[in-house]
Every structure is written in structure tokens, then in C-alpha cells.
């Protein structure tokens, strides 16, 4: 009987505990389901941009279970362009995995004539459920800011044989990140290139709001370009924005010095200890004068080489001047061939050298001495024969 009474008293307690547990589970159910609700969100659904800007919204799509979600845009004004991108493509749907958010990108191009506020709706459809995400864009000319292209050295000067390199600064003082491309153009025949610093391969790069980027412009003149001033046009483009810049190259001319002989024969000959004259030609085939041309030589040890004249004050373009080199081999030089290097140097870092083969010949005096000795020997033999031959 006591046992039955105890059982009856326990039943109300169990019922109360079950009811409390049921309430608790009901309270937890919304939290659990809320974590897997079908949603379409973006961290910045309303932006302010300048006319002609390009706007990007990063959108996250979440579903309770793996599912295909259709995507569509509406409310795009005439003259505007808008598209949904994902994986490098324009997409009409996204596949979720039921756990992580699937991310897409909505790109909107604002025309340069736009003004006021606009709302573009992104509609996501999963089965029978639909979610709508309003994307608000307010166009304000005050958000345009300023974009500049500057350099400390807009003009460079040098000979036509060198490449001219300019360093510029592209400053984005607008309220938005801008994607820039740069282009440069020079006169006909010139090789000109422009690139954003650090972007050797990419055709464009993003310059963040309030930041700067370096721009390098390289200009190479064609062969034979005349001395003068040449403009280089540079343009940085970001959407409808174009930021022009003008550079200038002053070509002082080309310098090409060559040293040779009138008949192009690179040899000479003479006696040891005797001076031999060798005619040389100094030619400037460039487009500007070469100044202070000095002649020098590297002969064998003990030799002496002088020039007449020793230097040329100025040699005009496409002109030739003749110089005489006086070569004196050492007195004890043995007959044979010797190399002699002759050189011409100008002030404009121009130089030319030529190697001459000089042949040292046996002196005629020794030939006469030899002949005299032979005659003496013959005469001596004749005298000996006449005096002692009859005995």
C-alpha cells in the first residue's frame, strides 16, 4: 500500500518535468531553424558614388540544405549596366552546400550622366521561396574627388642612342577604389610603353581610394632620329575617367665615331728606327657633332707613335677628316709583323679603335753591306788564285 501511494505521488512530478522539457525544446527550435534560414545578404547594400563609376556588391547566399538558387536583377535604369558574376562568368544561378555561404558579385556601371538615387533589386529563388535584396546607389558629383597624374621630371634630354625612362605618380583622391589602365604613345617610329609599377603583366590594376600608384613610361627613339624635341602622350583610364599627361624627350642627336684608313687596308711597313707615315680617316656617321676627338695608340714596347693633328676640336655629323699617324719602330726591332692599336675618343662617350699590322723590314744598308762583303770575298779569291795558282 505504501508503494502504491509513492507511485501516485511520483506521477505528477514526472508530468511537470516533461512539460518543462517540452517548453524548453520549443524555445530552442526557432534558434536552430534560424541558423539555416534561406537568406541573401551583402555587407554594404547602400553606397554613394561619382558619375561614371563602377560599383561592386559582394553577395552571400545561404540555404538550409544544398540547393540551386536562381538569381535575377530588376530595376536597372536605362543607360546603366548590371550583371551577376561568379567563378569568372556571368551567372543566373548559384549552387549552395547547405552549410557555407555561396558568394556572387553584382557589378553595376554608372553612366557619366547619372544623378540621384537608384535601387536595383536582386531576386533569389530557391524552390517555392523567394528572397529580395535591394541594392541602393546614390550618385553624387561631390563623391568624385580628384585623380591626378604627375611627375617631377616631365622632360628628359639625351642622345638618340639611349632609352628615356619617366617615373609618374597616379593619385586617386576619390571616395572609391578605381581600376586603372595606362597607355602611352610617342611619335612615329618610337617604341613607347607604360605600366603601373609592380604590374609587369597585368593590363590594369586597382588603386584604392586615397592611395597612389607609380607609373613607369619608357621611350626609345628609332635609329637615325634627328635632334629635336618630341612629345610623349600618357593617358590613365578608369571607367569613363581619362587622366592625360604630356612628357617630352629632347634628343641631342646620335654619335657614331669610326676610325679606319682611306683604302680600308689595315697594314703598313717600314724599317726599324725609321718613321713611317700612315693615313687614317676619322668619320662621324651620327646626327650631331662629336667634340674634342683625341687620337692615341698602343704600340709594342719601345715604339713611338704620334699624330698630326693630335686631336680634332669638332667633327660634324656625316663628315670625315684625315689624320696622319707617324710610326717609329724601336731601333732594335727584329724584322717581322707587329700589331699596333690606334684609337679615337670623343667627348660624347664615343670611341672607335682599329688594329694595324705593321711589318718591320730589313734595312737596305745591311743589304749593301752584304753585297760589299760578297764582292770583297770574290776579289780576294781572284787575287789568291792569280798569285798562287801558277805554282
mmCIF file of C-alpha atoms in Angstrom:
data_model
loop_
_atom_site.group_PDB
_atom_site.id
_atom_site.type_symbol
_atom_site.label_atom_id
_atom_site.label_comp_id
_atom_site.label_asym_id
_atom_site.label_seq_id
_atom_site.Cartn_x
_atom_site.Cartn_y
_atom_site.Cartn_z
ATOM 1 C CA UNK A 1 0.000 0.000 0.000
ATOM 2 C CA UNK A 2 2.843 2.412 0.760
ATOM 3 C CA UNK A 3 4.370 1.501 -2.569
ATOM 4 C CA UNK A 4 1.175 2.369 -4.482
ATOM 5 C CA UNK A 5 0.867 5.662 -2.595
ATOM 6 C CA UNK A 6 4.515 6.559 -3.555
ATOM 7 C CA UNK A 7 3.857 5.770 -7.216
ATOM 8 C CA UNK A 8 0.823 8.018 -7.310
ATOM 9 C CA UNK A 9 2.792 10.910 -5.814
ATOM 10 C CA UNK A 10 5.629 10.495 -8.390
ATOM 11 C CA UNK A 11 3.411 10.742 -11.473
ATOM 12 C CA UNK A 12 2.593 14.473 -11.077
ATOM 13 C CA UNK A 13 6.279 15.270 -10.747
ATOM 14 C CA UNK A 14 7.179 13.398 -13.939
ATOM 15 C CA UNK A 15 4.378 15.156 -15.795
ATOM 16 C CA UNK A 16 5.654 18.527 -14.641
ATOM 17 C CA UNK A 17 9.223 17.712 -15.737
ATOM 18 C CA UNK A 18 8.024 16.527 -19.166
ATOM 19 C CA UNK A 19 6.051 19.727 -19.677
ATOM 20 C CA UNK A 20 9.045 21.864 -18.752
ATOM 21 C CA UNK A 21 11.275 19.906 -21.135
ATOM 22 C CA UNK A 22 8.751 20.346 -23.947
ATOM 23 C CA UNK A 23 8.694 24.108 -23.407
ATOM 24 C CA UNK A 24 12.475 24.225 -23.470
ATOM 25 C CA UNK A 25 12.641 22.286 -26.747
ATOM 26 C CA UNK A 26 10.041 24.566 -28.293
ATOM 27 C CA UNK A 27 12.106 27.561 -27.207
ATOM 28 C CA UNK A 28 15.220 26.115 -28.837
ATOM 29 C CA UNK A 29 13.508 25.253 -32.107
ATOM 30 C CA UNK A 30 13.460 28.800 -33.540
ATOM 31 C CA UNK A 31 17.164 29.294 -32.780
ATOM 32 C CA UNK A 32 18.053 26.039 -34.533
ATOM 33 C CA UNK A 33 15.945 26.823 -37.549
ATOM 34 C CA UNK A 34 17.161 30.433 -37.674
ATOM 35 C CA UNK A 35 20.706 29.233 -38.233
ATOM 36 C CA UNK A 36 19.693 27.578 -41.503
ATOM 37 C CA UNK A 37 17.258 30.129 -42.891
ATOM 38 C CA UNK A 38 17.308 30.890 -46.645
ATOM 39 C CA UNK A 39 18.953 34.348 -46.880
ATOM 40 C CA UNK A 40 20.595 36.711 -49.378
ATOM 41 C CA UNK A 41 22.799 39.420 -47.820
ATOM 42 C CA UNK A 42 25.522 41.951 -48.598
ATOM 43 C CA UNK A 43 27.579 43.931 -46.054
ATOM 44 C CA UNK A 44 27.131 47.281 -47.859
ATOM 45 C CA UNK A 45 23.672 47.447 -49.515
ATOM 46 C CA UNK A 46 23.716 51.249 -49.995
ATOM 47 C CA UNK A 47 26.645 53.211 -51.483
ATOM 48 C CA UNK A 48 27.410 56.731 -52.699
ATOM 49 C CA UNK A 49 29.482 57.018 -55.899
ATOM 50 C CA UNK A 50 30.501 59.561 -58.513
ATOM 51 C CA UNK A 51 29.040 59.698 -62.040
ATOM 52 C CA UNK A 52 30.789 57.242 -64.345
ATOM 53 C CA UNK A 53 31.852 54.945 -61.501
ATOM 54 C CA UNK A 54 31.722 51.149 -61.372
ATOM 55 C CA UNK A 55 30.098 49.668 -58.256
ATOM 56 C CA UNK A 56 30.598 46.150 -56.883
ATOM 57 C CA UNK A 57 28.367 44.402 -54.318
ATOM 58 C CA UNK A 58 29.574 41.119 -52.782
ATOM 59 C CA UNK A 59 26.506 38.965 -52.022
ATOM 60 C CA UNK A 60 26.266 35.840 -49.803
ATOM 61 C CA UNK A 61 23.548 33.227 -50.483
ATOM 62 C CA UNK A 62 22.691 30.694 -47.726
ATOM 63 C CA UNK A 63 20.126 27.844 -47.746
ATOM 64 C CA UNK A 64 19.217 25.242 -45.058
ATOM 65 C CA UNK A 65 20.170 22.403 -47.410
ATOM 66 C CA UNK A 66 22.128 22.040 -50.652
ATOM 67 C CA UNK A 67 20.028 23.709 -53.313
ATOM 68 C CA UNK A 68 20.129 25.537 -56.633
ATOM 69 C CA UNK A 69 19.191 29.214 -56.204
ATOM 70 C CA UNK A 70 18.131 31.264 -59.236
ATOM 71 C CA UNK A 71 19.314 34.869 -59.387
ATOM 72 C CA UNK A 72 17.950 37.825 -61.326
ATOM 73 C CA UNK A 73 18.275 41.628 -61.374
ATOM 74 C CA UNK A 74 15.497 44.130 -61.891
ATOM 75 C CA UNK A 75 15.113 47.885 -61.789
ATOM 76 C CA UNK A 76 18.277 48.624 -63.786
ATOM 77 C CA UNK A 77 17.819 52.137 -65.276
ATOM 78 C CA UNK A 78 18.239 52.805 -68.983
ATOM 79 C CA UNK A 79 21.881 53.522 -69.818
ATOM 80 C CA UNK A 80 23.139 51.585 -66.797
ATOM 81 C CA UNK A 81 24.679 48.111 -66.993
ATOM 82 C CA UNK A 82 24.457 45.465 -64.274
ATOM 83 C CA UNK A 83 25.455 41.794 -64.179
ATOM 84 C CA UNK A 84 25.884 38.955 -61.665
ATOM 85 C CA UNK A 85 29.353 37.352 -61.684
ATOM 86 C CA UNK A 86 30.663 34.161 -60.146
ATOM 87 C CA UNK A 87 33.668 31.980 -60.919
ATOM 88 C CA UNK A 88 34.752 34.327 -63.676
ATOM 89 C CA UNK A 89 31.404 34.099 -65.508
ATOM 90 C CA UNK A 90 28.107 35.954 -65.733
ATOM 91 C CA UNK A 91 25.732 33.654 -63.799
ATOM 92 C CA UNK A 92 21.952 33.151 -63.499
ATOM 93 C CA UNK A 93 22.062 30.759 -60.525
ATOM 94 C CA UNK A 94 24.259 29.530 -57.694
ATOM 95 C CA UNK A 95 24.519 26.113 -56.012
ATOM 96 C CA UNK A 96 24.707 26.143 -52.198
ATOM 97 C CA UNK A 97 26.007 23.339 -49.974
ATOM 98 C CA UNK A 98 23.631 23.896 -47.024
ATOM 99 C CA UNK A 99 26.422 24.995 -44.694
ATOM 100 C CA UNK A 100 28.681 27.744 -46.053
ATOM 101 C CA UNK A 101 27.580 30.846 -47.943
ATOM 102 C CA UNK A 102 27.869 30.843 -51.728
ATOM 103 C CA UNK A 103 29.279 34.220 -52.861
ATOM 104 C CA UNK A 104 28.457 36.093 -56.052
ATOM 105 C CA UNK A 105 29.320 39.605 -57.232
ATOM 106 C CA UNK A 106 26.950 42.193 -58.653
ATOM 107 C CA UNK A 107 28.770 44.716 -60.860
ATOM 108 C CA UNK A 108 26.986 47.937 -61.808
ATOM 109 C CA UNK A 109 28.363 50.550 -64.225
ATOM 110 C CA UNK A 110 27.006 54.045 -63.602
ATOM 111 C CA UNK A 111 26.870 56.326 -66.665
ATOM 112 C CA UNK A 112 28.658 59.671 -66.541
ATOM 113 C CA UNK A 113 25.335 61.494 -66.878
ATOM 114 C CA UNK A 114 23.640 59.753 -63.934
ATOM 115 C CA UNK A 115 22.420 61.569 -60.827
ATOM 116 C CA UNK A 116 20.179 60.968 -57.823
ATOM 117 C CA UNK A 117 19.344 57.686 -56.058
ATOM 118 C CA UNK A 118 18.586 54.346 -57.730
ATOM 119 C CA UNK A 119 17.560 50.967 -56.309
ATOM 120 C CA UNK A 120 18.338 47.729 -58.151
ATOM 121 C CA UNK A 121 16.693 44.570 -56.797
ATOM 122 C CA UNK A 122 18.455 41.207 -56.656
ATOM 123 C CA UNK A 123 15.871 38.388 -56.527
ATOM 124 C CA UNK A 124 16.908 34.901 -55.338
ATOM 125 C CA UNK A 125 14.567 31.909 -55.846
ATOM 126 C CA UNK A 126 15.034 28.518 -54.138
ATOM 127 C CA UNK A 127 12.150 26.137 -54.794
ATOM 128 C CA UNK A 128 8.975 27.993 -53.809
ATOM 129 C CA UNK A 129 10.804 30.522 -51.624
ATOM 130 C CA UNK A 130 11.929 33.920 -52.833
ATOM 131 C CA UNK A 131 14.229 36.487 -51.244
ATOM 132 C CA UNK A 132 14.806 40.026 -52.462
ATOM 133 C CA UNK A 133 17.884 42.182 -51.778
ATOM 134 C CA UNK A 134 17.586 45.922 -52.600
ATOM 135 C CA UNK A 135 20.880 47.473 -53.734
ATOM 136 C CA UNK A 136 20.822 51.257 -53.349
ATOM 137 C CA UNK A 137 23.156 53.520 -55.339
ATOM 138 C CA UNK A 138 23.218 57.272 -54.835
ATOM 139 C CA UNK A 139 25.098 59.239 -57.472
ATOM 140 C CA UNK A 140 26.709 62.410 -56.142
ATOM 141 C CA UNK A 141 29.212 64.588 -58.022
ATOM 142 C CA UNK A 142 30.768 65.540 -54.665
ATOM 143 C CA UNK A 143 31.991 61.943 -54.326
ATOM 144 C CA UNK A 144 34.075 62.291 -57.473
ATOM 145 C CA UNK A 145 37.162 63.660 -55.758
ATOM 146 C CA UNK A 146 40.215 64.183 -57.941
ATOM 147 C CA UNK A 147 42.524 61.876 -59.864
ATOM 148 C CA UNK A 148 45.905 63.275 -60.955
ATOM 149 C CA UNK A 149 48.909 62.070 -62.941
ATOM 150 C CA UNK A 150 52.113 63.947 -62.058
ATOM 151 C CA UNK A 151 55.892 63.671 -62.366
ATOM 152 C CA UNK A 152 58.854 65.624 -61.014
ATOM 153 C CA UNK A 153 60.721 65.397 -64.341
ATOM 154 C CA UNK A 154 58.354 65.815 -67.314
ATOM 155 C CA UNK A 155 61.242 66.462 -69.733
ATOM 156 C CA UNK A 156 64.389 64.388 -70.293
ATOM 157 C CA UNK A 157 67.389 65.157 -72.508
ATOM 158 C CA UNK A 158 69.962 62.835 -74.050
ATOM 159 C CA UNK A 159 71.390 61.231 -77.201
ATOM 160 C CA UNK A 160 69.276 59.171 -79.576
ATOM 161 C CA UNK A 161 71.139 56.014 -78.575
ATOM 162 C CA UNK A 162 69.610 55.858 -75.086
ATOM 163 C CA UNK A 163 66.203 54.821 -73.690
ATOM 164 C CA UNK A 164 64.326 57.503 -71.737
ATOM 165 C CA UNK A 165 62.508 56.364 -68.564
ATOM 166 C CA UNK A 166 59.920 58.547 -66.797
ATOM 167 C CA UNK A 167 58.508 57.915 -63.307
ATOM 168 C CA UNK A 168 54.997 59.274 -62.696
ATOM 169 C CA UNK A 169 52.569 59.173 -59.752
ATOM 170 C CA UNK A 170 48.883 58.314 -60.202
ATOM 171 C CA UNK A 171 46.895 59.686 -57.239
ATOM 172 C CA UNK A 172 43.325 58.515 -56.518
ATOM 173 C CA UNK A 173 41.758 61.060 -54.162
ATOM 174 C CA UNK A 174 38.199 59.914 -54.815
ATOM 175 C CA UNK A 175 35.964 58.160 -52.296
ATOM 176 C CA UNK A 176 36.127 54.800 -54.103
ATOM 177 C CA UNK A 177 38.632 52.235 -55.338
ATOM 178 C CA UNK A 178 39.299 52.631 -59.071
ATOM 179 C CA UNK A 179 40.627 50.171 -61.631
ATOM 180 C CA UNK A 180 43.145 51.937 -63.858
ATOM 181 C CA UNK A 181 44.818 51.105 -67.153
ATOM 182 C CA UNK A 182 47.634 53.242 -68.579
ATOM 183 C CA UNK A 183 48.697 53.850 -72.154
ATOM 184 C CA UNK A 184 51.458 55.942 -73.750
ATOM 185 C CA UNK A 185 52.089 56.976 -77.334
ATOM 186 C CA UNK A 186 55.042 58.686 -78.987
ATOM 187 C CA UNK A 187 55.958 59.929 -82.478
ATOM 188 C CA UNK A 188 56.020 57.541 -85.454
ATOM 189 C CA UNK A 189 58.819 55.009 -85.210
ATOM 190 C CA UNK A 190 59.319 55.370 -81.461
ATOM 191 C CA UNK A 191 58.944 52.407 -79.099
ATOM 192 C CA UNK A 192 56.891 53.603 -76.116
ATOM 193 C CA UNK A 193 55.390 51.588 -73.249
ATOM 194 C CA UNK A 194 53.617 52.416 -69.980
ATOM 195 C CA UNK A 195 52.802 50.265 -66.973
ATOM 196 C CA UNK A 196 51.678 50.611 -63.391
ATOM 197 C CA UNK A 197 54.589 49.962 -61.033
ATOM 198 C CA UNK A 198 54.708 46.311 -59.970
ATOM 199 C CA UNK A 199 52.235 45.235 -62.683
ATOM 200 C CA UNK A 200 54.583 43.929 -65.380
ATOM 201 C CA UNK A 201 51.993 41.557 -66.867
ATOM 202 C CA UNK A 202 48.553 42.866 -65.830
ATOM 203 C CA UNK A 203 46.837 45.300 -68.194
ATOM 204 C CA UNK A 204 45.173 47.144 -65.291
ATOM 205 C CA UNK A 205 45.329 47.476 -61.517
ATOM 206 C CA UNK A 206 43.179 48.728 -58.652
ATOM 207 C CA UNK A 207 44.239 51.950 -56.903
ATOM 208 C CA UNK A 208 42.416 52.243 -53.584
ATOM 209 C CA UNK A 209 40.620 55.399 -52.517
ATOM 210 C CA UNK A 210 43.063 57.944 -51.108
ATOM 211 C CA UNK A 211 46.086 55.978 -52.381
ATOM 212 C CA UNK A 212 48.695 56.388 -55.097
ATOM 213 C CA UNK A 213 50.422 54.131 -57.590
ATOM 214 C CA UNK A 214 53.604 54.569 -59.584
ATOM 215 C CA UNK A 215 53.571 54.644 -63.380
ATOM 216 C CA UNK A 216 56.668 53.936 -65.492
ATOM 217 C CA UNK A 217 56.907 55.191 -69.080
ATOM 218 C CA UNK A 218 59.753 54.031 -71.332
ATOM 219 C CA UNK A 219 60.534 55.707 -74.689
ATOM 220 C CA UNK A 220 63.159 54.524 -77.197
ATOM 221 C CA UNK A 221 63.899 56.656 -80.299
ATOM 222 C CA UNK A 222 64.251 54.994 -83.712
ATOM 223 C CA UNK A 223 67.633 54.696 -85.419
ATOM 224 C CA UNK A 224 68.741 57.846 -87.171
ATOM 225 C CA UNK A 225 66.290 60.153 -85.400
ATOM 226 C CA UNK A 226 67.167 63.816 -85.823
ATOM 227 C CA UNK A 227 67.977 66.060 -82.903
ATOM 228 C CA UNK A 228 64.937 67.905 -81.542
ATOM 229 C CA UNK A 229 62.065 67.826 -79.051
ATOM 230 C CA UNK A 230 59.498 65.007 -79.132
ATOM 231 C CA UNK A 231 56.222 64.773 -77.128
ATOM 232 C CA UNK A 232 55.059 61.591 -75.359
ATOM 233 C CA UNK A 233 51.336 61.388 -74.534
ATOM 234 C CA UNK A 234 50.233 59.379 -71.465
ATOM 235 C CA UNK A 235 46.625 58.539 -70.523
ATOM 236 C CA UNK A 236 45.379 56.758 -67.382
ATOM 237 C CA UNK A 237 41.828 55.397 -67.785
ATOM 238 C CA UNK A 238 39.357 54.345 -65.074
ATOM 239 C CA UNK A 239 35.880 53.710 -66.416
ATOM 240 C CA UNK A 240 34.708 56.926 -68.046
ATOM 241 C CA UNK A 241 37.562 58.892 -66.459
ATOM 242 C CA UNK A 242 40.600 59.776 -68.561
ATOM 243 C CA UNK A 243 43.591 61.436 -66.909
ATOM 244 C CA UNK A 244 46.032 62.708 -69.571
ATOM 245 C CA UNK A 245 49.653 63.709 -69.163
ATOM 246 C CA UNK A 246 52.334 65.062 -71.521
ATOM 247 C CA UNK A 247 56.033 64.223 -71.358
ATOM 248 C CA UNK A 248 58.869 65.468 -73.543
ATOM 249 C CA UNK A 249 62.113 63.988 -74.823
ATOM 250 C CA UNK A 250 64.834 66.266 -76.147
ATOM 251 C CA UNK A 251 67.133 64.304 -78.432
ATOM 252 C CA UNK A 252 70.564 65.883 -78.664
ATOM 253 C CA UNK A 253 71.484 63.679 -81.640
ATOM 254 C CA UNK A 254 73.294 60.409 -82.255
ATOM 255 C CA UNK A 255 77.046 59.985 -82.173
ATOM 256 C CA UNK A 256 78.863 57.313 -84.161
ATOM 257 C CA UNK A 257 82.637 57.575 -84.487
ATOM 258 C CA UNK A 258 84.688 55.246 -86.730
ATOM 259 C CA UNK A 259 88.440 55.023 -87.366
ATOM 260 C CA UNK A 260 89.915 53.399 -90.482
ATOM 261 C CA UNK A 261 92.256 54.025 -93.455
ATOM 262 C CA UNK A 262 91.341 55.636 -96.813
ATOM 263 C CA UNK A 263 91.618 52.328 -98.697
ATOM 264 C CA UNK A 264 90.425 50.156 -95.776
ATOM 265 C CA UNK A 265 93.773 48.318 -95.762
ATOM 266 C CA UNK A 266 94.893 47.783 -92.190
ATOM 267 C CA UNK A 267 98.594 47.237 -92.628
ATOM 268 C CA UNK A 268 101.851 49.144 -93.038
ATOM 269 C CA UNK A 269 105.565 48.555 -93.336
ATOM 270 C CA UNK A 270 108.833 50.306 -92.626
ATOM 271 C CA UNK A 271 112.323 49.986 -91.255
ATOM 272 C CA UNK A 272 113.330 49.715 -87.613
ATOM 273 C CA UNK A 273 114.180 53.091 -86.115
ATOM 274 C CA UNK A 274 112.731 54.952 -89.100
ATOM 275 C CA UNK A 275 109.467 56.988 -89.180
ATOM 276 C CA UNK A 276 106.685 55.701 -91.408
ATOM 277 C CA UNK A 277 103.529 57.737 -92.186
ATOM 278 C CA UNK A 278 100.160 56.025 -92.158
ATOM 279 C CA UNK A 279 96.994 57.870 -93.319
ATOM 280 C CA UNK A 280 93.874 57.425 -91.155
ATOM 281 C CA UNK A 281 90.260 58.555 -91.562
ATOM 282 C CA UNK A 282 88.056 59.632 -88.632
ATOM 283 C CA UNK A 283 84.322 59.621 -89.541
ATOM 284 C CA UNK A 284 81.253 60.821 -87.629
ATOM 285 C CA UNK A 285 78.246 58.974 -89.090
ATOM 286 C CA UNK A 286 75.868 60.265 -86.382
ATOM 287 C CA UNK A 287 73.409 63.160 -86.436
ATOM 288 C CA UNK A 288 75.246 65.584 -84.124
ATOM 289 C CA UNK A 289 78.830 66.898 -83.870
ATOM 290 C CA UNK A 290 81.416 64.963 -81.858
ATOM 291 C CA UNK A 291 83.745 67.277 -79.965
ATOM 292 C CA UNK A 292 87.315 67.012 -78.701
ATOM 293 C CA UNK A 293 88.284 63.861 -80.623
ATOM 294 C CA UNK A 294 91.667 62.660 -79.340
ATOM 295 C CA UNK A 295 93.943 60.161 -81.092
ATOM 296 C CA UNK A 296 96.023 57.610 -79.197
ATOM 297 C CA UNK A 297 97.941 54.386 -79.858
ATOM 298 C CA UNK A 298 99.016 51.211 -78.121
ATOM 299 C CA UNK A 299 102.263 50.148 -79.898
ATOM 300 C CA UNK A 300 104.842 47.474 -78.956
ATOM 301 C CA UNK A 301 107.364 48.333 -76.257
ATOM 302 C CA UNK A 302 109.979 50.847 -77.373
ATOM 303 C CA UNK A 303 107.932 52.105 -80.320
ATOM 304 C CA UNK A 304 106.775 55.691 -80.764
ATOM 305 C CA UNK A 305 103.520 56.848 -82.391
ATOM 306 C CA UNK A 306 102.452 60.484 -82.900
ATOM 307 C CA UNK A 307 99.544 62.021 -84.800
ATOM 308 C CA UNK A 308 99.092 65.064 -86.998
ATOM 309 C CA UNK A 309 96.826 66.593 -85.788
ATOM 310 C CA UNK A 310 96.826 65.135 -82.290
ATOM 311 C CA UNK A 311 93.125 65.996 -81.765
ATOM 312 C CA UNK A 312 90.059 67.289 -83.624
ATOM 313 C CA UNK A 313 88.162 70.098 -81.895
ATOM 314 C CA UNK A 314 84.813 69.202 -83.504
ATOM 315 C CA UNK A 315 83.744 66.695 -86.141
ATOM 316 C CA UNK A 316 80.374 67.494 -87.721
ATOM 317 C CA UNK A 317 77.752 64.871 -88.491
ATOM 318 C CA UNK A 318 78.375 62.817 -91.643
ATOM 319 C CA UNK A 319 81.880 64.222 -92.127
ATOM 320 C CA UNK A 320 85.326 62.621 -92.377
ATOM 321 C CA UNK A 321 88.736 64.040 -91.508
ATOM 322 C CA UNK A 322 92.119 62.587 -92.431
ATOM 323 C CA UNK A 323 94.798 62.198 -89.772
ATOM 324 C CA UNK A 324 98.413 61.117 -90.279
ATOM 325 C CA UNK A 325 99.991 58.671 -87.839
ATOM 326 C CA UNK A 326 103.811 58.683 -87.589
ATOM 327 C CA UNK A 327 105.035 55.214 -86.569
ATOM 328 C CA UNK A 328 108.630 54.723 -85.433
ATOM 329 C CA UNK A 329 109.584 51.110 -84.568
ATOM 330 C CA UNK A 330 112.303 50.676 -81.985
ATOM 331 C CA UNK A 331 115.816 50.641 -83.392
ATOM 332 C CA UNK A 332 116.416 47.053 -82.321
ATOM 333 C CA UNK A 333 113.137 45.704 -83.684
ATOM 334 C CA UNK A 334 113.633 42.385 -85.462
ATOM 335 C CA UNK A 335 112.160 42.010 -88.944
ATOM 336 C CA UNK A 336 108.585 40.687 -88.774
ATOM 337 C CA UNK A 337 104.921 41.640 -88.187
ATOM 338 C CA UNK A 338 103.791 43.670 -85.147
ATOM 339 C CA UNK A 339 100.262 44.681 -84.012
ATOM 340 C CA UNK A 340 99.586 48.365 -83.343
ATOM 341 C CA UNK A 341 96.212 49.527 -81.915
ATOM 342 C CA UNK A 342 95.062 53.025 -82.897
ATOM 343 C CA UNK A 343 92.121 54.701 -81.124
ATOM 344 C CA UNK A 344 89.887 57.791 -81.407
ATOM 345 C CA UNK A 345 87.835 59.084 -78.406
ATOM 346 C CA UNK A 346 85.225 61.878 -78.339
ATOM 347 C CA UNK A 347 83.546 63.827 -75.528
ATOM 348 C CA UNK A 348 80.114 62.236 -76.187
ATOM 349 C CA UNK A 349 81.226 58.816 -74.885
ATOM 350 C CA UNK A 350 82.043 57.780 -78.432
ATOM 351 C CA UNK A 351 85.077 55.708 -79.284
ATOM 352 C CA UNK A 352 86.498 53.659 -82.125
ATOM 353 C CA UNK A 353 89.679 51.638 -82.481
ATOM 354 C CA UNK A 354 91.461 49.787 -85.262
ATOM 355 C CA UNK A 355 94.264 47.206 -85.214
ATOM 356 C CA UNK A 356 97.081 47.736 -87.723
ATOM 357 C CA UNK A 357 99.608 45.041 -88.699
ATOM 358 C CA UNK A 358 102.977 46.761 -89.192
ATOM 359 C CA UNK A 359 105.793 44.887 -90.916
ATOM 360 C CA UNK A 360 109.351 45.767 -89.902
ATOM 361 C CA UNK A 361 111.636 45.274 -92.920
ATOM 362 C CA UNK A 362 115.391 44.668 -93.067
ATOM 363 C CA UNK A 363 117.330 47.912 -93.670
ATOM 364 C CA UNK A 364 118.840 48.459 -97.203
ATOM 365 C CA UNK A 365 122.113 49.388 -95.538
ATOM 366 C CA UNK A 366 122.583 45.813 -94.447
ATOM 367 C CA UNK A 367 121.870 44.682 -97.994
ATOM 368 C CA UNK A 368 124.642 46.936 -99.300
ATOM 369 C CA UNK A 369 126.968 45.671 -96.594
ATOM 370 C CA UNK A 370 126.207 42.086 -97.618
ATOM 371 C CA UNK A 371 126.843 42.826 -101.274
ATOM 372 C CA UNK A 372 130.114 44.554 -100.390
ATOM 373 C CA UNK A 373 131.252 41.544 -98.390
ATOM 374 C CA UNK A 374 130.465 39.236 -101.275
ATOM 375 C CA UNK A 375 132.451 41.448 -103.688
ATOM 376 C CA UNK A 376 135.403 41.534 -101.282
ATOM 377 C CA UNK A 377 135.358 37.755 -100.949
ATOM 378 C CA UNK A 378 135.256 37.254 -104.748
ATOM 379 C CA UNK A 379 138.062 39.741 -105.324
ATOM 380 C CA UNK A 380 140.110 38.113 -102.580
ATOM 381 C CA UNK A 381 139.678 34.656 -104.080
ATOM 382 C CA UNK A 382 140.723 36.005 -107.528
ATOM 383 C CA UNK A 383 143.854 37.562 -106.090
ATOM 384 C CA UNK A 384 144.773 34.365 -104.292
ATOM 385 C CA UNK A 385 144.277 32.347 -107.462
ATOM 386 C CA UNK A 386 146.425 34.690 -109.565
ATOM 387 C CA UNK A 387 149.218 34.791 -107.017
ATOM 388 C CA UNK A 388 149.453 31.141 -106.069
ATOM 389 C CA UNK A 389 147.637 29.402 -108.884
ATOM 390 C CA UNK A 390 150.720 29.090 -111.191
ATOM 391 C CA UNK A 391 152.924 27.451 -108.640
#
